[in-house]
């Protein structure tokens, strides 16, 4: 296997530079768009909320010259345009260098550079130093600011913690209400059986090649106002919308398997194309084994949560499925009953896709970010809602609980909410016919957990709906949406339904009708809490009298 250090030594030394006021010296033409000028027919913007607006290379193996004749470009700016706040921050840092006569190169690294070139604002500024630790430089900045009468804010040093995948000491400082992180450029050596590398000072080139993707390996040199492309393809891959690793993908992923999920996340987020060699490496058994063995479940859970919370959750999970990583990420406990089919992940992906599209049809404004996130998780795990396993105490535990708390290490409240939504589905399905028809019809028999025989027939729909809303509270619209995916039978969807794309227009109409019926019933939180209070009082009185 080609090691990181040996691979870097094979590369040329001079980086591709993009001056802030000039085009690069290569033959790549970077598209430019004025902020005040609308896009014309040939200038394509990176709008991640509108699919199929960005053409990509038909093959990652095409030469650059051939690619440029067959594919349009992603909109990439000629220069990085600093905000007034960024100008003030960088000015203070450069003045610190001058004040102490420091021969230090200050480079903004990674995501900030990528996003600024794409014309997106980014408030996550990470600065890499070539010859000193971040804590040393922060002390110098603080000392300089004191000479000007300014007060440094929020100074902090976050020590390295390899056990938590924190390999470098990071110094933090708050300047003009933005947190700035300072680290030193680094070179990494990985041991064969550990994700924890040996860290040492490195060059900017070594640091660039040790990063996960070429589009994340760009630097903005504050000293020179240059964008530096040490891999010599970061700008090109950004321009043509490609997800590529700086070094051979299998070696890159085996050194740090978490990069597989990061590649998926960024590919989905920007609607970029995953390199074919990258996909082969990500799906190979060695990398899947390393991902399961070397990466903490917390880090895996964080990446998945960023995918689900992102702008292209379906595309991200489709990548996870296509690369046969689903059961690596969403690992199951032993002895699940009923047994879960190996192909179940396809059904999970289909439900996720249907839920995402239905949210768009209904209108995103009906769901806040948290509701949308847990709605997508509920859809993704819908085929697993009846599966369970027994823990060491022989207690029956839902598989969904295991996935959230053990596979993804997410907070317990997420698992509780999704399981409550799943538990409410049968009740919602029993109420939907009456709520749609707006008539007092016989309700399907469902175990509500208590008796409602004393409730008048004409009030039963209102009372049962009130109790159901009380159980799921702010997530009742989420439960309604998931219920519409199962309506009318309450059974798993068939291939025929999937082929017909769930007939989402009809399901949208069901959602709207039931939602309006519930609103028309006038059931508010206070109302059904009052019903519950009175019902409990009557039950207690009845018990005492008998």
CSV table of N, CA, C and O in Angstrom, one decimal, residues 227-317:
chain,number,residue,atom,x,y,z
A,227,UNK,N,-4.9,32.0,-3.7
A,227,UNK,CA,-5.4,30.7,-3.4
A,227,UNK,C,-4.4,29.6,-3.9
A,227,UNK,O,-3.9,29.7,-5.1
A,228,UNK,N,-4.0,28.7,-3.0
A,228,UNK,CA,-2.9,27.8,-3.3
A,228,UNK,C,-3.5,26.4,-3.5
A,228,UNK,O,-4.3,25.9,-2.7
A,229,UNK,N,-3.2,25.8,-4.6
A,229,UNK,CA,-3.7,24.4,-5.0
A,229,UNK,C,-2.5,23.5,-5.1
A,229,UNK,O,-2.0,23.2,-6.2
A,230,UNK,N,-2.1,23.0,-3.9
A,230,UNK,CA,-0.9,22.1,-3.9
A,230,UNK,C,-1.1,20.8,-4.6
A,230,UNK,O,-0.1,20.1,-5.0
A,231,UNK,N,-2.3,20.3,-4.6
A,231,UNK,CA,-2.6,19.0,-5.3
A,231,UNK,C,-2.7,19.2,-6.8
A,231,UNK,O,-2.7,18.2,-7.5
A,232,UNK,N,-2.8,20.4,-7.2
A,232,UNK,CA,-2.9,20.7,-8.7
A,232,UNK,C,-4.1,20.2,-9.3
A,232,UNK,O,-4.2,20.2,-10.6
A,233,UNK,N,-5.1,19.9,-8.5
A,233,UNK,CA,-6.4,19.5,-9.1
A,233,UNK,C,-7.6,19.9,-8.3
A,233,UNK,O,-8.7,19.6,-8.7
A,234,UNK,N,-7.3,20.6,-7.2
A,234,UNK,CA,-8.5,21.0,-6.3
A,234,UNK,C,-9.4,22.0,-7.1
A,234,UNK,O,-10.6,21.9,-7.0
A,235,UNK,N,-8.8,23.0,-7.8
A,235,UNK,CA,-9.6,23.9,-8.5
A,235,UNK,C,-10.3,23.3,-9.7
A,235,UNK,O,-11.5,23.5,-9.9
A,236,UNK,N,-9.6,22.4,-10.4
A,236,UNK,CA,-10.3,21.7,-11.5
A,236,UNK,C,-11.4,20.8,-11.0
A,236,UNK,O,-12.5,20.8,-11.7
A,237,UNK,N,-11.2,20.1,-9.9
A,237,UNK,CA,-12.3,19.2,-9.4
A,237,UNK,C,-13.5,20.0,-8.9
A,237,UNK,O,-14.6,19.6,-9.1
A,238,UNK,N,-13.2,21.2,-8.3
A,238,UNK,CA,-14.3,22.0,-7.9
A,238,UNK,C,-15.0,22.5,-9.1
A,238,UNK,O,-16.3,22.6,-9.1
A,239,UNK,N,-14.3,22.9,-10.1
A,239,UNK,CA,-14.9,23.5,-11.3
A,239,UNK,C,-15.8,22.4,-12.0
A,239,UNK,O,-16.9,22.8,-12.5
A,240,UNK,N,-15.4,21.2,-12.1
A,240,UNK,CA,-16.1,20.2,-12.8
A,240,UNK,C,-16.9,19.3,-11.9
A,240,UNK,O,-17.5,18.3,-12.3
A,241,UNK,N,-17.1,19.7,-10.6
A,241,UNK,CA,-18.0,19.0,-9.7
A,241,UNK,C,-17.6,17.6,-9.5
A,241,UNK,O,-18.4,16.7,-9.6
A,242,UNK,N,-16.3,17.3,-9.0
A,242,UNK,CA,-15.9,16.0,-8.8
A,242,UNK,C,-15.4,15.8,-7.4
A,242,UNK,O,-14.8,16.7,-6.8
A,243,UNK,N,-15.7,14.6,-6.8
A,243,UNK,CA,-15.3,14.2,-5.5
A,243,UNK,C,-14.1,13.2,-5.7
A,243,UNK,O,-14.4,12.1,-6.1
A,244,UNK,N,-12.9,13.7,-5.4
A,244,UNK,CA,-11.7,12.9,-5.6
A,244,UNK,C,-10.8,13.1,-4.4
A,244,UNK,O,-10.8,14.1,-3.8
A,245,UNK,N,-10.1,12.0,-4.0
A,245,UNK,CA,-9.1,12.1,-2.9
A,245,UNK,C,-7.8,12.6,-3.5
A,245,UNK,O,-7.4,12.3,-4.6
A,246,UNK,N,-7.0,13.3,-2.7
A,246,UNK,CA,-5.7,13.8,-3.2
A,246,UNK,C,-4.7,12.7,-3.5
A,246,UNK,O,-4.0,12.8,-4.5
A,247,UNK,N,-4.8,11.6,-2.8
A,247,UNK,CA,-3.9,10.4,-3.0
A,247,UNK,C,-4.8,9.2,-3.4
A,247,UNK,O,-6.0,9.3,-3.4
A,248,UNK,N,-4.3,8.1,-3.8
A,248,UNK,CA,-5.1,6.9,-4.1
A,248,UNK,C,-6.2,6.7,-3.1
A,248,UNK,O,-5.9,6.6,-1.9
A,249,UNK,N,-7.4,6.5,-3.5
A,249,UNK,CA,-8.5,6.5,-2.6
A,249,UNK,C,-8.5,5.3,-1.6
A,249,UNK,O,-8.8,5.5,-0.4
A,250,UNK,N,-8.0,4.2,-2.0
A,250,UNK,CA,-8.0,3.1,-1.0
A,250,UNK,C,-7.0,3.3,0.1
A,250,UNK,O,-7.3,3.1,1.3
A,251,UNK,N,-5.8,3.8,-0.2
A,251,UNK,CA,-4.9,4.2,0.8
A,251,UNK,C,-5.4,5.3,1.7
A,251,UNK,O,-5.2,5.3,2.9
A,252,UNK,N,-6.1,6.3,1.1
A,252,UNK,CA,-6.6,7.4,1.8
A,252,UNK,C,-7.7,6.9,2.8
A,252,UNK,O,-7.7,7.3,4.0
A,253,UNK,N,-8.6,6.0,2.4
A,253,UNK,CA,-9.7,5.5,3.2
A,253,UNK,C,-9.2,4.6,4.3
A,253,UNK,O,-9.7,4.6,5.4
A,254,UNK,N,-8.2,3.8,4.0
A,254,UNK,CA,-7.6,2.8,5.0
A,254,UNK,C,-6.9,3.6,6.1
A,254,UNK,O,-6.9,3.2,7.2
A,255,UNK,N,-6.3,4.7,5.7
A,255,UNK,CA,-5.6,5.6,6.7
A,255,UNK,C,-6.6,6.2,7.6
A,255,UNK,O,-6.4,6.4,8.8
A,256,UNK,N,-7.8,6.6,7.1
A,256,UNK,CA,-8.8,7.2,7.9
A,256,UNK,C,-10.2,6.9,7.2
A,256,UNK,O,-10.6,7.6,6.3
A,257,UNK,N,-10.8,5.8,7.6
A,257,UNK,CA,-12.1,5.4,7.0
A,257,UNK,C,-13.2,6.3,7.1
A,257,UNK,O,-14.2,6.3,6.3
A,258,UNK,N,-13.2,7.3,8.0
A,258,UNK,CA,-14.3,8.3,8.1
A,258,UNK,C,-14.4,9.1,6.9
A,258,UNK,O,-15.4,9.6,6.5
A,259,UNK,N,-13.3,9.2,6.1
A,259,UNK,CA,-13.3,10.0,4.9
A,259,UNK,C,-14.3,9.4,3.8
A,259,UNK,O,-14.7,10.1,3.0
A,260,UNK,N,-14.6,8.1,3.9
A,260,UNK,CA,-15.6,7.6,3.1
A,260,UNK,C,-16.9,8.3,3.2
A,260,UNK,O,-17.6,8.7,2.3
A,261,UNK,N,-17.4,8.5,4.5
A,261,UNK,CA,-18.6,9.1,4.8
A,261,UNK,C,-18.6,10.6,4.4
A,261,UNK,O,-19.5,11.2,4.0
A,262,UNK,N,-17.4,11.2,4.6
A,262,UNK,CA,-17.2,12.6,4.3
A,262,UNK,C,-17.3,12.8,2.8
A,262,UNK,O,-17.9,13.8,2.3
A,263,UNK,N,-16.8,11.9,2.0
A,263,UNK,CA,-16.9,12.0,0.6
A,263,UNK,C,-18.3,11.9,0.1
A,263,UNK,O,-18.8,12.7,-0.8
A,264,UNK,N,-19.1,11.0,0.7
A,264,UNK,CA,-20.5,10.9,0.4
A,264,UNK,C,-21.2,12.1,0.8
A,264,UNK,O,-22.0,12.6,0.0
A,265,UNK,N,-21.0,12.7,2.0
A,265,UNK,CA,-21.7,13.9,2.4
A,265,UNK,C,-21.4,15.0,1.5
A,265,UNK,O,-22.4,15.8,1.1
A,266,UNK,N,-20.2,15.3,1.1
A,266,UNK,CA,-19.9,16.4,0.3
A,266,UNK,C,-20.4,16.2,-1.1
A,266,UNK,O,-20.8,17.1,-1.8
A,267,UNK,N,-20.3,14.9,-1.6
A,267,UNK,CA,-20.9,14.6,-2.9
A,267,UNK,C,-22.4,15.0,-3.0
A,267,UNK,O,-22.9,15.5,-4.0
A,268,UNK,N,-23.1,14.6,-1.9
A,268,UNK,CA,-24.5,14.9,-1.9
A,268,UNK,C,-24.8,16.3,-1.7
A,268,UNK,O,-25.7,16.9,-2.4
A,269,UNK,N,-24.1,17.0,-0.8
A,269,UNK,CA,-24.3,18.4,-0.5
A,269,UNK,C,-24.2,19.3,-1.7
A,269,UNK,O,-25.0,20.2,-1.9
A,270,UNK,N,-23.1,19.0,-2.5
A,270,UNK,CA,-22.9,19.9,-3.6
A,270,UNK,C,-23.4,19.3,-5.0
A,270,UNK,O,-23.2,19.9,-6.0
A,271,UNK,N,-24.0,18.1,-4.9
A,271,UNK,CA,-24.5,17.4,-6.1
A,271,UNK,C,-23.3,17.2,-7.0
A,271,UNK,O,-23.4,17.3,-8.2
A,272,UNK,N,-22.2,16.8,-6.5
A,272,UNK,CA,-21.0,16.5,-7.3
A,272,UNK,C,-20.9,15.0,-7.5
A,272,UNK,O,-21.6,14.2,-6.9
A,273,UNK,N,-20.1,14.6,-8.5
A,273,UNK,CA,-20.0,13.2,-8.9
A,273,UNK,C,-18.8,12.6,-8.2
A,273,UNK,O,-17.7,13.1,-8.1
A,274,UNK,N,-19.1,11.4,-7.6
A,274,UNK,CA,-18.0,10.6,-7.0
A,274,UNK,C,-17.2,9.9,-8.0
A,274,UNK,O,-17.7,9.3,-9.0
A,275,UNK,N,-15.9,10.1,-7.9
A,275,UNK,CA,-14.9,9.5,-8.8
A,275,UNK,C,-15.1,7.9,-8.7
A,275,UNK,O,-15.4,7.3,-7.7
A,276,UNK,N,-15.0,7.3,-9.9
A,276,UNK,CA,-15.2,5.9,-10.0
A,276,UNK,C,-14.2,5.0,-9.2
A,276,UNK,O,-14.6,4.1,-8.5
A,277,UNK,N,-13.0,5.4,-9.2
A,277,UNK,CA,-12.0,4.7,-8.3
A,277,UNK,C,-12.3,4.9,-6.9
A,277,UNK,O,-12.1,4.0,-6.0
A,278,UNK,N,-12.8,6.1,-6.5
A,278,UNK,CA,-13.2,6.4,-5.1
A,278,UNK,C,-14.3,5.4,-4.7
A,278,UNK,O,-14.3,4.9,-3.6
A,279,UNK,N,-15.3,5.3,-5.6
A,279,UNK,CA,-16.5,4.4,-5.3
A,279,UNK,C,-16.0,2.9,-5.1
A,279,UNK,O,-16.5,2.2,-4.2
A,280,UNK,N,-15.1,2.5,-6.0
A,280,UNK,CA,-14.6,1.1,-5.9
A,280,UNK,C,-13.9,0.9,-4.5
A,280,UNK,O,-14.1,-0.1,-3.9
A,281,UNK,N,-13.1,1.9,-4.2
A,281,UNK,CA,-12.4,1.8,-2.9
A,281,UNK,C,-13.3,1.8,-1.7
A,281,UNK,O,-13.2,1.0,-0.7
A,282,UNK,N,-14.3,2.7,-1.8
A,282,UNK,CA,-15.3,2.8,-0.6
A,282,UNK,C,-16.1,1.6,-0.4
A,282,UNK,O,-16.5,1.3,0.7
A,283,UNK,N,-16.4,0.8,-1.5
A,283,UNK,CA,-17.2,-0.4,-1.4
A,283,UNK,C,-16.4,-1.7,-1.2
A,283,UNK,O,-17.0,-2.7,-1.0
A,284,UNK,N,-15.1,-1.6,-1.1
A,284,UNK,CA,-14.3,-2.8,-1.0
A,284,UNK,C,-14.4,-3.3,0.5
A,284,UNK,O,-14.5,-2.5,1.4
A,285,UNK,N,-14.2,-4.6,0.7
A,285,UNK,CA,-14.3,-5.2,2.0
A,285,UNK,C,-13.3,-4.6,3.0
A,285,UNK,O,-13.6,-4.5,4.2
A,286,UNK,N,-12.1,-4.4,2.5
A,286,UNK,CA,-11.1,-3.9,3.5
A,286,UNK,C,-11.5,-2.5,4.1
A,286,UNK,O,-11.3,-2.3,5.3
A,287,UNK,N,-12.0,-1.7,3.3
A,287,UNK,CA,-12.4,-0.3,3.7
A,287,UNK,C,-13.6,-0.4,4.6
A,287,UNK,O,-13.7,0.2,5.7
A,288,UNK,N,-14.6,-1.3,4.3
A,288,UNK,CA,-15.8,-1.5,5.1
A,288,UNK,C,-15.4,-2.0,6.5
A,288,UNK,O,-15.9,-1.6,7.5
A,289,UNK,N,-14.5,-3.0,6.5
A,289,UNK,CA,-14.0,-3.5,7.8
A,289,UNK,C,-13.3,-2.5,8.6
A,289,UNK,O,-13.5,-2.4,9.8
A,290,UNK,N,-12.5,-1.7,7.9
A,290,UNK,CA,-11.8,-0.6,8.7
A,290,UNK,C,-12.8,0.4,9.2
A,290,UNK,O,-12.6,0.9,10.3
A,291,UNK,N,-13.8,0.8,8.4
A,291,UNK,CA,-14.8,1.7,8.9
A,291,UNK,C,-15.5,1.2,10.1
A,291,UNK,O,-15.7,2.0,11.1
A,292,UNK,N,-15.8,0.0,10.2
A,292,UNK,CA,-16.5,-0.6,11.3
A,292,UNK,C,-15.6,-0.7,12.5
A,292,UNK,O,-16.1,-0.6,13.7
A,293,UNK,N,-14.3,-1.0,12.3
A,293,UNK,CA,-13.4,-1.3,13.4
A,293,UNK,C,-12.7,-0.1,13.9
A,293,UNK,O,-12.4,0.0,15.1
A,294,UNK,N,-12.3,0.8,13.1
A,294,UNK,CA,-11.4,1.9,13.5
A,294,UNK,C,-12.1,3.2,13.8
A,294,UNK,O,-11.5,4.1,14.5
A,295,UNK,N,-13.3,3.4,13.4
A,295,UNK,CA,-14.0,4.7,13.6
A,295,UNK,C,-15.1,4.6,14.7
A,295,UNK,O,-15.8,3.6,14.8
A,296,UNK,N,-15.0,5.5,15.6
A,296,UNK,CA,-16.0,5.5,16.7
A,296,UNK,C,-17.4,5.7,16.2
A,296,UNK,O,-17.6,6.3,15.2
A,297,UNK,N,-18.4,5.1,16.9
A,297,UNK,CA,-19.8,5.2,16.4
A,297,UNK,C,-20.3,6.6,16.5
A,297,UNK,O,-21.1,7.0,15.8
A,298,UNK,N,-19.7,7.4,17.5
A,298,UNK,CA,-20.1,8.8,17.6
A,298,UNK,C,-19.8,9.5,16.3
A,298,UNK,O,-20.6,10.3,15.8
A,299,UNK,N,-18.6,9.3,15.7
A,299,UNK,CA,-18.2,10.0,14.5
A,299,UNK,C,-19.0,9.6,13.3
A,299,UNK,O,-19.4,10.4,12.5
A,300,UNK,N,-19.3,8.3,13.3
A,300,UNK,CA,-20.2,7.8,12.2
A,300,UNK,C,-21.6,8.5,12.3
A,300,UNK,O,-22.2,8.9,11.4
A,301,UNK,N,-22.1,8.5,13.6
A,301,UNK,CA,-23.4,9.1,13.8
A,301,UNK,C,-23.5,10.6,13.4
A,301,UNK,O,-24.4,11.0,12.9
A,302,UNK,N,-22.4,11.3,13.7
A,302,UNK,CA,-22.3,12.7,13.4
A,302,UNK,C,-22.4,12.9,11.9
A,302,UNK,O,-23.1,13.8,11.4
A,303,UNK,N,-21.6,12.1,11.1
A,303,UNK,CA,-21.7,12.2,9.7
A,303,UNK,C,-23.0,11.9,9.1
A,303,UNK,O,-23.5,12.6,8.2
A,304,UNK,N,-23.7,10.9,9.6
A,304,UNK,CA,-25.0,10.5,9.1
A,304,UNK,C,-26.0,11.6,9.5
A,304,UNK,O,-26.9,11.9,8.6
A,305,UNK,N,-25.9,12.2,10.6
A,305,UNK,CA,-26.8,13.2,11.0
A,305,UNK,C,-26.6,14.5,10.1
A,305,UNK,O,-27.6,15.1,9.8
A,306,UNK,N,-25.4,14.8,9.8
A,306,UNK,CA,-25.2,15.9,8.9
A,306,UNK,C,-25.8,15.6,7.5
A,306,UNK,O,-26.3,16.5,6.8
A,307,UNK,N,-25.7,14.3,7.1
A,307,UNK,CA,-26.4,14.0,5.8
A,307,UNK,C,-27.9,14.1,5.9
A,307,UNK,O,-28.5,14.7,5.0
A,308,UNK,N,-28.5,13.6,6.9
A,308,UNK,CA,-30.0,13.6,7.1
A,308,UNK,C,-30.4,15.1,7.2
A,308,UNK,O,-31.5,15.5,6.7
A,309,UNK,N,-29.6,15.9,7.9
A,309,UNK,CA,-30.0,17.3,8.1
A,309,UNK,C,-29.6,18.2,6.9
A,309,UNK,O,-30.0,19.4,6.9
A,310,UNK,N,-28.9,17.6,6.0
A,310,UNK,CA,-28.5,18.4,4.8
A,310,UNK,C,-29.5,18.7,3.8
A,310,UNK,O,-30.7,18.4,3.9
A,311,UNK,N,-29.1,19.2,2.7
A,311,UNK,CA,-30.0,19.6,1.6
A,311,UNK,C,-30.3,18.5,0.6
A,311,UNK,O,-31.1,18.6,-0.2
A,312,UNK,N,-29.5,17.4,0.7
A,312,UNK,CA,-29.7,16.3,-0.2
A,312,UNK,C,-29.6,15.0,0.6
A,312,UNK,O,-28.8,14.1,0.3
A,313,UNK,N,-30.5,14.7,1.5
A,313,UNK,CA,-30.4,13.5,2.3
A,313,UNK,C,-30.7,12.2,1.5
A,313,UNK,O,-30.1,11.2,1.8
A,314,UNK,N,-31.6,12.3,0.5
A,314,UNK,CA,-31.9,11.1,-0.2
A,314,UNK,C,-30.6,10.7,-1.1
A,314,UNK,O,-30.3,9.5,-1.1
A,315,UNK,N,-30.0,11.7,-1.7
A,315,UNK,CA,-28.8,11.4,-2.5
A,315,UNK,C,-27.7,10.8,-1.6
A,315,UNK,O,-27.0,9.9,-2.0
A,316,UNK,N,-27.6,11.3,-0.4
A,316,UNK,CA,-26.5,10.8,0.5
A,316,UNK,C,-26.8,9.4,0.9
A,316,UNK,O,-25.9,8.5,0.8
A,317,UNK,N,-28.0,9.0,1.3
A,317,UNK,CA,-28.3,7.7,1.7
A,317,UNK,C,-28.3,6.7,0.5
A,317,UNK,O,-27.9,5.6,0.6
